[in-house]
XYZ file of C-alpha atoms in Angstrom:
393
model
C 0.000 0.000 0.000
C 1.630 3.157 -0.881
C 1.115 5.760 1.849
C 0.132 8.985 1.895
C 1.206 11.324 4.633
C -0.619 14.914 5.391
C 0.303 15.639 7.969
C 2.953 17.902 7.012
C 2.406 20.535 9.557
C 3.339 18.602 12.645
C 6.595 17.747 10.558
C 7.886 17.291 7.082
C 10.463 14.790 5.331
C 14.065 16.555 4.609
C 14.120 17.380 0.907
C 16.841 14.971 -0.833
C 18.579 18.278 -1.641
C 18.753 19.601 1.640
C 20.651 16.324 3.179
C 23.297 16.278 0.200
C 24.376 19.612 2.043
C 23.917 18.567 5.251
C 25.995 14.960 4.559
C 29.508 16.729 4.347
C 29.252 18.101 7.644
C 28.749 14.909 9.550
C 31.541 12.998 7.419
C 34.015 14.986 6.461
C 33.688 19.076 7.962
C 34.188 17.423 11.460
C 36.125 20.396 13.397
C 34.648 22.243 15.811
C 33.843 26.333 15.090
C 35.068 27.441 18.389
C 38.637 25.689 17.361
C 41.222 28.129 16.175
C 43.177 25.166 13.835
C 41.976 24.661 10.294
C 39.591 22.291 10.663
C 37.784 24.403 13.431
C 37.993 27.580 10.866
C 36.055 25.513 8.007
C 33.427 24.675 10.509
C 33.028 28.147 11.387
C 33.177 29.663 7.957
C 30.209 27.120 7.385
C 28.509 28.404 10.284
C 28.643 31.701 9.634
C 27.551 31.507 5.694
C 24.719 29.710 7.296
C 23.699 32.717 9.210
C 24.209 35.449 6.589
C 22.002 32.921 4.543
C 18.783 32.431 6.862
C 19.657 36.531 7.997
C 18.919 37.503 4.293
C 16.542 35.742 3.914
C 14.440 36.721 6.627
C 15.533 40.516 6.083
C 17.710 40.614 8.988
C 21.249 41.346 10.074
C 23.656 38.138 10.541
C 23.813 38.868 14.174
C 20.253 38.977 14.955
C 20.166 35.158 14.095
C 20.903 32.820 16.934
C 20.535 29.558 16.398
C 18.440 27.085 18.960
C 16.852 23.572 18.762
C 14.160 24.125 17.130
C 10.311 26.162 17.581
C 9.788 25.548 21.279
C 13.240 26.798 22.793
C 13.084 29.841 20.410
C 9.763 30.378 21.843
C 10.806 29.498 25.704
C 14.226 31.943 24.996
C 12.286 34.754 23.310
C 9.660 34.864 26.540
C 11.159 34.429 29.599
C 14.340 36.044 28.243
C 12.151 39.214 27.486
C 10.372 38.688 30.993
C 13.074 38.729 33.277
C 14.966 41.929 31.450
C 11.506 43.848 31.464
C 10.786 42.732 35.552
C 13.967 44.969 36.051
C 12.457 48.016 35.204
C 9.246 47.537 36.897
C 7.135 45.628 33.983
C 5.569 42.258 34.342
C 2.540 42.275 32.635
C 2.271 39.789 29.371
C -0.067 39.636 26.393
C -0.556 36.473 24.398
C -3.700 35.016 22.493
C -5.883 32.694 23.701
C -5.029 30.040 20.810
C -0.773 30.153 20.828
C 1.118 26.701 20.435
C 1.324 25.268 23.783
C 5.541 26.517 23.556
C 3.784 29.963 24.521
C 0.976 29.282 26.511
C 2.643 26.676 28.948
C 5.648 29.388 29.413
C 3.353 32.022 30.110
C 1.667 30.000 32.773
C 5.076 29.060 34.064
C 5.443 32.782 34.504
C 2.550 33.065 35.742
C 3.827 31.149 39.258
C 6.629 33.290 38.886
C 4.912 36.261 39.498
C 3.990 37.751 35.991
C 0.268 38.479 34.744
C -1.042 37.273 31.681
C -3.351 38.449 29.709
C -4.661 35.883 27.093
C -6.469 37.885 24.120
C -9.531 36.063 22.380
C -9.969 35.557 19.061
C -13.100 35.331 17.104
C -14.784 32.420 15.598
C -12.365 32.383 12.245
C -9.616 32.597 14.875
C -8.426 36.228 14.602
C -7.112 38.201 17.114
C -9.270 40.877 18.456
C -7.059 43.853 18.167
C -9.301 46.508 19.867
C -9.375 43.962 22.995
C -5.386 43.484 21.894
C -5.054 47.179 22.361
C -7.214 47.740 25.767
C -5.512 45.126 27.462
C -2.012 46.596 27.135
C -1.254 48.656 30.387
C 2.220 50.789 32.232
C 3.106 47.253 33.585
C 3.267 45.780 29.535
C 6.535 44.570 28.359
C 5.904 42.025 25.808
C 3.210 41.346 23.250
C 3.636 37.287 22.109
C 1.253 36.475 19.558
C 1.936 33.929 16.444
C 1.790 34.660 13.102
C -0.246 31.506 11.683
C -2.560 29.058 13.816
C -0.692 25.540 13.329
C -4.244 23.810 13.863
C -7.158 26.197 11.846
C -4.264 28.077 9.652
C -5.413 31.441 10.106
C -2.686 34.220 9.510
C -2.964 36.637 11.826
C -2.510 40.340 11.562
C 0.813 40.313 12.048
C 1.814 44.248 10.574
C -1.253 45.200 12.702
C -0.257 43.806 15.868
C 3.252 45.215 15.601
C 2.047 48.483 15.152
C 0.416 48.886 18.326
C 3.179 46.925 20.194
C 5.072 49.917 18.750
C 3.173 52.791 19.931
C 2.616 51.382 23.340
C 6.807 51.004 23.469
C 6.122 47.201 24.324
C 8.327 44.260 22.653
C 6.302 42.214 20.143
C 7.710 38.617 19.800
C 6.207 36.162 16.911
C 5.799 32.307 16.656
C 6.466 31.793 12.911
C 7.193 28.492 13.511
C 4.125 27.699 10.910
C 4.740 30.512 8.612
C 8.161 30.521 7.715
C 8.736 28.776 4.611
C 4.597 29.221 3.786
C 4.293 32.769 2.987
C 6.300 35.719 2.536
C 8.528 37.273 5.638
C 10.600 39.883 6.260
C 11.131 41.053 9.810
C 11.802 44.557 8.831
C 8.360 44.794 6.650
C 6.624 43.222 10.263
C 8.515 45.340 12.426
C 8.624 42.467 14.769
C 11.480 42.430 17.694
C 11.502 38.468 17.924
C 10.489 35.755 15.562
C 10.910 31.810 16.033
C 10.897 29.263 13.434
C 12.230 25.870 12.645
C 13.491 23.662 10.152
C 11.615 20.535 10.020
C 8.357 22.664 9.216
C 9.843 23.253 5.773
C 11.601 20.216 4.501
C 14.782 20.846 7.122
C 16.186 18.395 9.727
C 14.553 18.242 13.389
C 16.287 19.582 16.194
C 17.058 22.762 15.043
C 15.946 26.411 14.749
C 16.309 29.464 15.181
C 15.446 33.147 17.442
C 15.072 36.302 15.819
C 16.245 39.038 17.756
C 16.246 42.375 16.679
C 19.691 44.647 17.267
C 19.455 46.372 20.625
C 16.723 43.972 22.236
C 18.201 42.585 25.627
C 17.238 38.837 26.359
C 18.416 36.890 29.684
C 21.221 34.178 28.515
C 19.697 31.358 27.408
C 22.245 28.245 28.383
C 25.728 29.531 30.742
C 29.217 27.895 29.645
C 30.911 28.611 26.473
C 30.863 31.781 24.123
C 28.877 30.211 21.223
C 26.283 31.640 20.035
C 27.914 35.464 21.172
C 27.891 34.010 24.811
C 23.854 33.810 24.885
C 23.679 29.983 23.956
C 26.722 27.992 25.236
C 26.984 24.392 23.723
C 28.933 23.478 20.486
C 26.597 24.046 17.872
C 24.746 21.405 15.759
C 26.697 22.345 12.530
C 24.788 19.696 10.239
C 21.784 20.474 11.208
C 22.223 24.363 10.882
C 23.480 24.037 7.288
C 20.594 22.135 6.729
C 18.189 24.799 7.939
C 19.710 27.285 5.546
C 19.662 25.221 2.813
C 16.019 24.294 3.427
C 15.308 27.940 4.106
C 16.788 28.638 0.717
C 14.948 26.264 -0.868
C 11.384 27.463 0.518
C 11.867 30.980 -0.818
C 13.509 29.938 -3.909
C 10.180 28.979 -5.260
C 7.331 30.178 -2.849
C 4.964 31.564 -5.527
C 5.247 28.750 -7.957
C 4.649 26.171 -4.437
C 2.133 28.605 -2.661
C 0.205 28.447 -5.499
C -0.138 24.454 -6.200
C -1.428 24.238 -2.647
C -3.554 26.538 -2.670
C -5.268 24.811 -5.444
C -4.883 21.562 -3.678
C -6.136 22.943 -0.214
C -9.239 24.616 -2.018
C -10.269 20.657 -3.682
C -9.626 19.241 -0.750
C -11.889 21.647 1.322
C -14.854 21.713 -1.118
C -14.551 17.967 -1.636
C -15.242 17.694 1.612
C -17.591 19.768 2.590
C -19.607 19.260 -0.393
C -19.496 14.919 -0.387
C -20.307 14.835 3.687
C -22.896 16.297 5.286
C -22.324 17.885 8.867
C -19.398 19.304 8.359
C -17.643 22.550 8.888
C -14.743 24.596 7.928
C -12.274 25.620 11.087
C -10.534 28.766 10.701
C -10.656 31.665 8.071
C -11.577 30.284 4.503
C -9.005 32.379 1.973
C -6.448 34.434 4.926
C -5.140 30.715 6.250
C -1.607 28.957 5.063
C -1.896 27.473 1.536
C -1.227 23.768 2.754
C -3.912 23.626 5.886
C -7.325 22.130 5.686
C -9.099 21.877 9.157
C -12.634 20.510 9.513
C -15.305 19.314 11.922
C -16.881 16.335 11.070
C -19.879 15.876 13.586
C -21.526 12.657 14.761
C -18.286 10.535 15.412
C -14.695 10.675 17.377
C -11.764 12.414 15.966
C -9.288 9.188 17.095
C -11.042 6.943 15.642
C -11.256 8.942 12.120
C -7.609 9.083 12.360
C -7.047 5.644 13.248
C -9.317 4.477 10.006
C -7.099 6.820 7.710
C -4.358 5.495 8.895
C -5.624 2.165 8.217
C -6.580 3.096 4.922
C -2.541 4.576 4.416
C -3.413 8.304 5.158
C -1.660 10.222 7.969
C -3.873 12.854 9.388
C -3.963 14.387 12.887
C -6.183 16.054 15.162
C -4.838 18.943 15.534
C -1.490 19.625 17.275
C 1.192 17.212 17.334
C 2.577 18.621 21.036
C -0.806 17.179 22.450
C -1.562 14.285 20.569
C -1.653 12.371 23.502
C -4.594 13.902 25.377
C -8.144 13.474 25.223
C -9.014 17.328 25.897
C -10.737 18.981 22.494
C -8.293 21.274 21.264
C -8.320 24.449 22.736
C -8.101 26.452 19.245
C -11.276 24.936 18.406
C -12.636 25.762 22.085
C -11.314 29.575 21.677
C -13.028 29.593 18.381
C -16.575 28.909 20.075
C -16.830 25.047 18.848
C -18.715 23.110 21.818
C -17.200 20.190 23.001
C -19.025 17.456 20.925
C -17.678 19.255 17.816
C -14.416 19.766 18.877
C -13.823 16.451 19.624
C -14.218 15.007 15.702
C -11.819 17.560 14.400
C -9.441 16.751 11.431
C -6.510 18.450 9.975
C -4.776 17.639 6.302
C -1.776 19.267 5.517
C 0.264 19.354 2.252
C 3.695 19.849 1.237
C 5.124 20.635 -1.890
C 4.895 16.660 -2.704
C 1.553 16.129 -2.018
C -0.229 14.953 -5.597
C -3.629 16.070 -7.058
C -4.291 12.365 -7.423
C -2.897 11.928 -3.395
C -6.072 14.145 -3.019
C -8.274 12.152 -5.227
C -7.684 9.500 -2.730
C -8.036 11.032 0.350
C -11.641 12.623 -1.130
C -12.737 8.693 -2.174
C -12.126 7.211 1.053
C -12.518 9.958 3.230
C -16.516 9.726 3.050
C -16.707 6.063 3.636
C -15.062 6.246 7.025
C -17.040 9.215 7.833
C -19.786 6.889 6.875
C -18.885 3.629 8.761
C -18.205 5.124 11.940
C -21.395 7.551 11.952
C -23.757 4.307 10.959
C -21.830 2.988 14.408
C -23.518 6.415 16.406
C -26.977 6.224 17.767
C -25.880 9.977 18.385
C -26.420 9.686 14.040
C -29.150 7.645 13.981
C -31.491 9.650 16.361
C -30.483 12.842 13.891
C -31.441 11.321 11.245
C -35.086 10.259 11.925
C -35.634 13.939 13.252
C -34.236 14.817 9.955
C -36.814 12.292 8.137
């Protein structure tokens, strides 16, 4: 059975071009960059290209880039590093939203206990930010705005320009998760205005276990990890040169053809959405229907369990998910889908396709033929189903 994977946005496969430039650096480039001898200058040289690469990219300067593990430290680093510099002068107030990646939200409640408030902004039922209640929260104890720049379960883009505007007025530090948007849509942190920005490489076709922090000249962040001077004496640990040249490379790759990509998916996305919603009944449409990422379908399908949807597809040699990969393990409803308004019931039978750059028009032909016929099977297994029916009849 040949498989076919969507579920691209809880990770993706590293493009065959990406590890040819990555292989040299675990076989033969072996020297360490901190190393003043030859081999320890190639390694840096490497390093450093690497960084001018993903800076330009991202419209930065080369030492704004600091490399990390991946989405969740850059996220962890950016917040609590902001926290603690802005508690010294007095400031220990936080807004987020009330649909972040669980990276944010579980920090801010960390800092929470640590004596911070946090305010967690709602978002309305396409999951946008409210900006007027954005705004009205912010108060003289603000120091950091966190909010991210595309929903990893529902795909809606939020207003990121908007956002960083009034972070800007109010003199308070605006950091972004792009973790979902890099290598999706168009960014440059100068056109955003942003102060922070995470991402990481397996989103788009890069190795796992590395990423990187954003941080714009002249914003002071607590050191990260204490020990050596790598990483300008914020990150100590010898850096994971492989996996950094394969982050460039993969960044590279992304923008290289971004219209030409963004626009296949789209198309993709929009059949597999109308397919859908058009061949089974009871179904919605989670998050906004054209301002989302081009490779995220999210939908509700009433009447049965989420689980066992995905364990069917996956049967049937389709990898799906629920929602977020971070939380695959609970049994809570998501609590995008909550934030959105979704009641409980609903939220429970979510389902969430997402395609890469290799995902086939005929891959989607597949998914829309067998799709229905689960839907099917399981809801004939609901008396939930039934009992709607004959009040239907």
């Amino acid at each position: 059975m040949k498989r076919i994977y969507m579920d691209n946005a809880a990770t993706t496969s590293v493009a065959p071009e990406v590890l040819e430039q990555m292989i040299p650096y675990f076989t033969q480039v072996g020297g360490n960059p901190s190393s003043i001898h030859s081999n320890g200058r190639e390694a840096k040289r490497a390093l450093e290209n690497a960084r001018r690469q993903v800076a330009e990219i991202l419209g930065a300067l080369p030492q704004e880039i600091y490399f990390t593990s991946g989405g969740s430290e850059s996220d962890n680093w950016a917040i609590k590093g902001a926290a603690f510099q802005m508690k010294e002068k007095g400031k220990t107030h936080i807004i987020t939203s009330a649909i972040e990646h669980h990276a944010v939200l579980h920090t801010c409640e960390w800092l929470e206990k640590q004596g911070f408030t946090v305010t967690y902004v709602p978002v309305d039922e396409l999951g946008v930010i409210d900006l007027k209640a954005l705004e009205e929260a912010i108060n003289e104890n603000t120091g950091l705005i966190t909010v991210m720049a595309a929903n990893n379960e529902i795909g809606t883009i939020q207003p990121v320009k908007e956002i960083s505007r009034i972070a800007k007025e109010h003199q308070v530090l605006f950091h972004t998760d792009a973790v979902q948007a890099v290598g999706a849509m168009p960014i440059n942190v100068n056109d955003w205005q942003v102060d922070m920005l995470s991402l990481s490489a397996h989103k788009f076709r890069g190795p796992k276990g590395v990423g990187v922090l954003y941080v714009r000249k002249g914003v002071r962040l607590n050191y990260l990890v204490h020990g050596g001077a790598q990483e300008r004496g914020k990150r100590a640990g010898t850096e994971n040169l492989p996996g950094i040249v394969g982050l460039a490379a993969a960044l590279k790759r992304a923008y290289d053809h971004l219209d030409e990509v963004v626009a296949r998916e789209i198309a993709l996305r929009d059949k597999l959405i109308n397919g859908i919603l058009e061949s089974i009944p009871y179904t919605r449409l989670n998050g906004h229907r054209e301002n989302r990422l081009p490779n995220n379908v999210n939908v509700s399908v009433q009447y049965i369990e989420g689980e066992a949807l995905l364990l069917r597809l996956d049967l049937a040699g389709i990898a799906a998910s629920s929602g977020s990969a971070c939380t695959s393990g609970s049994l809570d409803p998501s609590h995008v889908l909550l934030a959105i308004g979704l009641p409980h019931e609903i939220a429970h039978g979510s389902l969430r396709l997402t395609l890469s750059d290799e995902t086939t028009e005929e891959e989607v032909d597949e998914v829309l033929r067998v799709l229905p016929n689960i839907v099917n099977t399981l809801r004939n297994m609901s008396p939930l189903y039934e009992m709607i029916l004959k009040e239907a009849k």
